[in-house]
Coordinates of C-alpha atoms in Angstrom, one line a residue:
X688 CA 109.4 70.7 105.1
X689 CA 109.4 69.6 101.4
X690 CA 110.4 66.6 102.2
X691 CA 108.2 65.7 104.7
X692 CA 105.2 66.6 102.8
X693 CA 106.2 64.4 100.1
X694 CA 106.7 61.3 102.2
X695 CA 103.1 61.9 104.1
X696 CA 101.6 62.5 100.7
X697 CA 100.8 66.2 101.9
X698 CA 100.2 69.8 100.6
X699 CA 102.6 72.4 101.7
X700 CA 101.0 76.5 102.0
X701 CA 102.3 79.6 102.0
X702 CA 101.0 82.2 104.2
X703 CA 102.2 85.7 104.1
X704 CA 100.9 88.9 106.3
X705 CA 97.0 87.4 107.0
X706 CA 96.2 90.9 106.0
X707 CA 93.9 89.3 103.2
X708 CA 90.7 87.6 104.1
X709 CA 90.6 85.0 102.1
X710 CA 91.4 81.2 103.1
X711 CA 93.4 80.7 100.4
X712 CA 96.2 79.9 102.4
X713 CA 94.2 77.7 105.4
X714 CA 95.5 73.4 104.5
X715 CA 95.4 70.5 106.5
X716 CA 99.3 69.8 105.3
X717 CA 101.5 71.8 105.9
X718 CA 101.7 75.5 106.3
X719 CA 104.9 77.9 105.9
X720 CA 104.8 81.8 107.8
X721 CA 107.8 83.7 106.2
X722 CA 107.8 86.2 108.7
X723 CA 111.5 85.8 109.7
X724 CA 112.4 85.9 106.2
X725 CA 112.3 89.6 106.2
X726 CA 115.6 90.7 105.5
X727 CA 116.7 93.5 103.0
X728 CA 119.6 91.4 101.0
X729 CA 120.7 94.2 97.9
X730 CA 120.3 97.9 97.1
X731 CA 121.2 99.1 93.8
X732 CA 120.8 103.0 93.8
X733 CA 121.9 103.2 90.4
X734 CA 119.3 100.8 88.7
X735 CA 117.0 102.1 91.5
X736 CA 116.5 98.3 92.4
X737 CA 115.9 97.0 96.1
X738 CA 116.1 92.8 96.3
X739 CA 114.4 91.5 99.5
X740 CA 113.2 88.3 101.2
X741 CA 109.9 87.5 100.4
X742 CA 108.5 87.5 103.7
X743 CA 109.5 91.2 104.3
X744 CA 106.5 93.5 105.6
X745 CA 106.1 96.7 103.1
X746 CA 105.7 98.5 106.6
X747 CA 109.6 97.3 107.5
X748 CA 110.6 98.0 103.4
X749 CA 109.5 101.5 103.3
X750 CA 111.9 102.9 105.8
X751 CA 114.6 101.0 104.3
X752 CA 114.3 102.6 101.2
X753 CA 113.8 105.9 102.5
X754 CA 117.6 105.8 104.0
X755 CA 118.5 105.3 100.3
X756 CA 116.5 108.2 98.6
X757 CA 114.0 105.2 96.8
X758 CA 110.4 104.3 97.2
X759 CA 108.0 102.1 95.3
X760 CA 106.3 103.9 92.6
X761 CA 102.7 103.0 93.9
X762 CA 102.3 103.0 97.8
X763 CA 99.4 101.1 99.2
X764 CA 97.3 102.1 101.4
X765 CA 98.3 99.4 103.5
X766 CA 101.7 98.5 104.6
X767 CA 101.3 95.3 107.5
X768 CA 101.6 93.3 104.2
X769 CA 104.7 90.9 102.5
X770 CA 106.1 91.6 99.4
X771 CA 105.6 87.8 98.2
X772 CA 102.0 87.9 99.9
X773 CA 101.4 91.2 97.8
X774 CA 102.0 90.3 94.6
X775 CA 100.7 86.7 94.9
X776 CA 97.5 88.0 95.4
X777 CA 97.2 90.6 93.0
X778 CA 97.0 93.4 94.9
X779 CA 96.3 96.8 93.0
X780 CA 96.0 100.4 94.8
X781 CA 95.8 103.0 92.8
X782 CA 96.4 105.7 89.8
X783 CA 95.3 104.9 86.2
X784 CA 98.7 105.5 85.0
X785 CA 100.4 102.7 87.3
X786 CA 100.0 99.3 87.0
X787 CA 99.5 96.7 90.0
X788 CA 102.0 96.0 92.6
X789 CA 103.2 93.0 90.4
X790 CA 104.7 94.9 87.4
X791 CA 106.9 96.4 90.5
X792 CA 108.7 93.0 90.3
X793 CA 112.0 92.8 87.5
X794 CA 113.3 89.4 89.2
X795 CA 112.5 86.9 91.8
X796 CA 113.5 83.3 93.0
X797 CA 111.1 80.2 93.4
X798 CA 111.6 77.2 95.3
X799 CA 109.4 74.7 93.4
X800 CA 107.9 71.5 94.7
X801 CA 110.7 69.2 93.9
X802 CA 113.2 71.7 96.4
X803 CA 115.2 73.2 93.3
X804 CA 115.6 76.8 92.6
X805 CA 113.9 78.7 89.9
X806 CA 116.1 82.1 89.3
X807 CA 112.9 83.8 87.2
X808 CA 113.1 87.1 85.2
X809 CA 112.0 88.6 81.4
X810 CA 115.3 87.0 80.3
X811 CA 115.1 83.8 82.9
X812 CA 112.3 81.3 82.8
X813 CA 110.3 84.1 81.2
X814 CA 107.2 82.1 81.1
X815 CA 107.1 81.0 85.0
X816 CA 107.9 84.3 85.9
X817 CA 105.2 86.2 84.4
X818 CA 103.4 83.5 85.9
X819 CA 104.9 83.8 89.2
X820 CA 104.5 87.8 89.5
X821 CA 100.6 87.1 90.4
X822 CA 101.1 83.5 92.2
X823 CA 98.5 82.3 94.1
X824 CA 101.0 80.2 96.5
X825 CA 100.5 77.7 93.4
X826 CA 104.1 77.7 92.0
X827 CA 105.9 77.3 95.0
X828 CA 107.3 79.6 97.6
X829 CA 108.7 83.0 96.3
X830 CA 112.1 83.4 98.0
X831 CA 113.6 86.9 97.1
X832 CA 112.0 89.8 95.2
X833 CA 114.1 92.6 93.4
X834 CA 111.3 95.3 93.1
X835 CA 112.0 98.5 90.7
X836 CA 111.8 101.4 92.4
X837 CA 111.4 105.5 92.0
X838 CA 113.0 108.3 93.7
X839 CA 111.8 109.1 96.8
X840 CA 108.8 111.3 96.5
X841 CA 106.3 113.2 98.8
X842 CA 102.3 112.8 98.1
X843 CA 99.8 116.0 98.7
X844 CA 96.0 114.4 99.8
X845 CA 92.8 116.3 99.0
X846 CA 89.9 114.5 100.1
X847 CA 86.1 115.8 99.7
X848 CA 82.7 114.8 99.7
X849 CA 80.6 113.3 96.7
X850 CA 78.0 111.2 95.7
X851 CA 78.4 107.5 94.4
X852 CA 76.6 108.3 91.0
X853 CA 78.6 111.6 90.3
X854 CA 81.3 109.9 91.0
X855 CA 80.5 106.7 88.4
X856 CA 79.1 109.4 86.2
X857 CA 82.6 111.1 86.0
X858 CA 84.8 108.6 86.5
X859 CA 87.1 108.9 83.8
X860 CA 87.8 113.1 84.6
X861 CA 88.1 111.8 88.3
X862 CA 91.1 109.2 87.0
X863 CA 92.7 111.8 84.8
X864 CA 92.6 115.0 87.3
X865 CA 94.7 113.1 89.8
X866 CA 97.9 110.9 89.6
X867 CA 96.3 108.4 92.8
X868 CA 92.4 108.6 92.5
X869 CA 90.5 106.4 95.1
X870 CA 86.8 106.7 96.3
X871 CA 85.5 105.7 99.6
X872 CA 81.7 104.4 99.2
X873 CA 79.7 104.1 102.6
X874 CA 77.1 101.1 101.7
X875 CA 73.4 101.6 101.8
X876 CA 73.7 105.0 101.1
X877 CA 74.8 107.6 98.0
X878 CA 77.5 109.3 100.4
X879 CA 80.9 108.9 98.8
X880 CA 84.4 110.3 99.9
X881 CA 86.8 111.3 97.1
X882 CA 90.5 111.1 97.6
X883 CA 93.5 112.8 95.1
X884 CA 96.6 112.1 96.2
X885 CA 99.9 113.6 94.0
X886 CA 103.5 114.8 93.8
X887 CA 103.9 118.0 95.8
X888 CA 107.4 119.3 96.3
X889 CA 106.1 121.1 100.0
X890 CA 107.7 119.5 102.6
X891 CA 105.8 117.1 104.8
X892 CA 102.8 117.8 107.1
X893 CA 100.0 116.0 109.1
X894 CA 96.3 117.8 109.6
X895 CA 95.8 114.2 111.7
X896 CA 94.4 115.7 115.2
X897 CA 94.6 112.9 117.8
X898 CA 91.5 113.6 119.8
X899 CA 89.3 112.9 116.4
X900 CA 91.6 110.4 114.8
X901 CA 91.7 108.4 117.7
X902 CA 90.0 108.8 120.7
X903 CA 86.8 109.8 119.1
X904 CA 87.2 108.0 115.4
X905 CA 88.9 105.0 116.8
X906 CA 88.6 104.0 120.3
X907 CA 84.7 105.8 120.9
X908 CA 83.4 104.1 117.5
X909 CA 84.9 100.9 118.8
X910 CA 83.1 101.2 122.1
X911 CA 80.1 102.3 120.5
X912 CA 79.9 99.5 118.1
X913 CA 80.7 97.0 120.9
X914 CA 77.3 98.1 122.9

């Protein structure tokens, strides 16, 4: 594919998940999907270290590490995501203590524009990795990832209502009384849903009610939005 952009004079794109909405990605060269470069190559349980192709879905990852006792330290919200298409584009979630989904990253491998290989960590190619770690599909296309990772943990979720200027008003107790804080705002109004998420040592539970979830919350609010 390299090569036949640089003979037509073209721009080669990476696209990862689509989950994003931005166009960054759209060209009138050439476009690359990763999506069958999904493969988990390397687990190190002792370094708690996970190496991956880059075109891997967090939602295919997760369950991968779970057969090994690991997880990432700062689970997103959304999972139909790649780990390349994740960290390119900066993507945060949550929890004042934890940094973006980038700092995750303690290697990765780049396949620049002239078809070499770029093995990039703090100790290799320091510069174009700390460059690389928040990418923009501008350094070429990310081929492996070795994420750090935690023990595997479970989260208890306590959500309530609020309003959007409490909430702005207290917004450094709200980021210190929980380990994930997150806010829901609904526009055009001051109604605001507050969600703390933490470690919990109970075992694992779902209050998710199907008839509410779905059949009213999803599929009658989709019907009713469509009239």
């Amino acid at each position: 594919v390299l090569a036949l952009a640089r003979q037509q004079n073209k721009r080669v794109k990476v696209v990862g998940g689509g989950h994003s909405p931005s166009d960054i990605a759209c060209t009138d060269g050439f476009m690359i999907h990763m999506g069958k470069m999904n493969r988990v190559l390397q687990v190190d349980t002792e370094k708690k270290q996970v190496t991956v192709e880059a075109g891997i879905l967090l939602a295919d990852l997760n369950p991968q590490l779970d057969k090994h006792g690991l997880a990432l330290s700062n689970p997103g919200a959304v999972s139909d995501v790649t780990a390349a298409g994740v960290i390119g584009s900066g993507t945060h979630n949550t929890g004042i203590k934890h940094g973006i989904l980038a700092t995750q990253v303690v290697a990765l491998t780049l396949l620049t524009a002239d078809g070499s290989l770029l093995e990039c960590s703090e100790s290799r190619n320091a510069e174009v990795f700390q460059a690389a770690r928040v990418h923009l599909g501008c350094l070429g296309v990310i081929l492996t990832i070795t994420l750090q990772c935690v023990p595997q943990f479970h989260l208890q979720e306590t959500s309530f209502p609020s309003t959007l200027r409490e909430v702005l008003d207290n917004l450094d107790s709200h980021l210190k009384k929980s380990e994930y804080f997150r806010f829901l705002w609904f526009p055009h109004s001051e109604n605001v849903s507050i969600i703390y998420q933490d470690h919990t040592d109970k075992p694992p539970s779902s209050s998710a009610d199907w008839f509410w979830d779905y059949a009213v919350g999803f599929y009658l609010l989709e019907f009713l939005l469509w009239i």
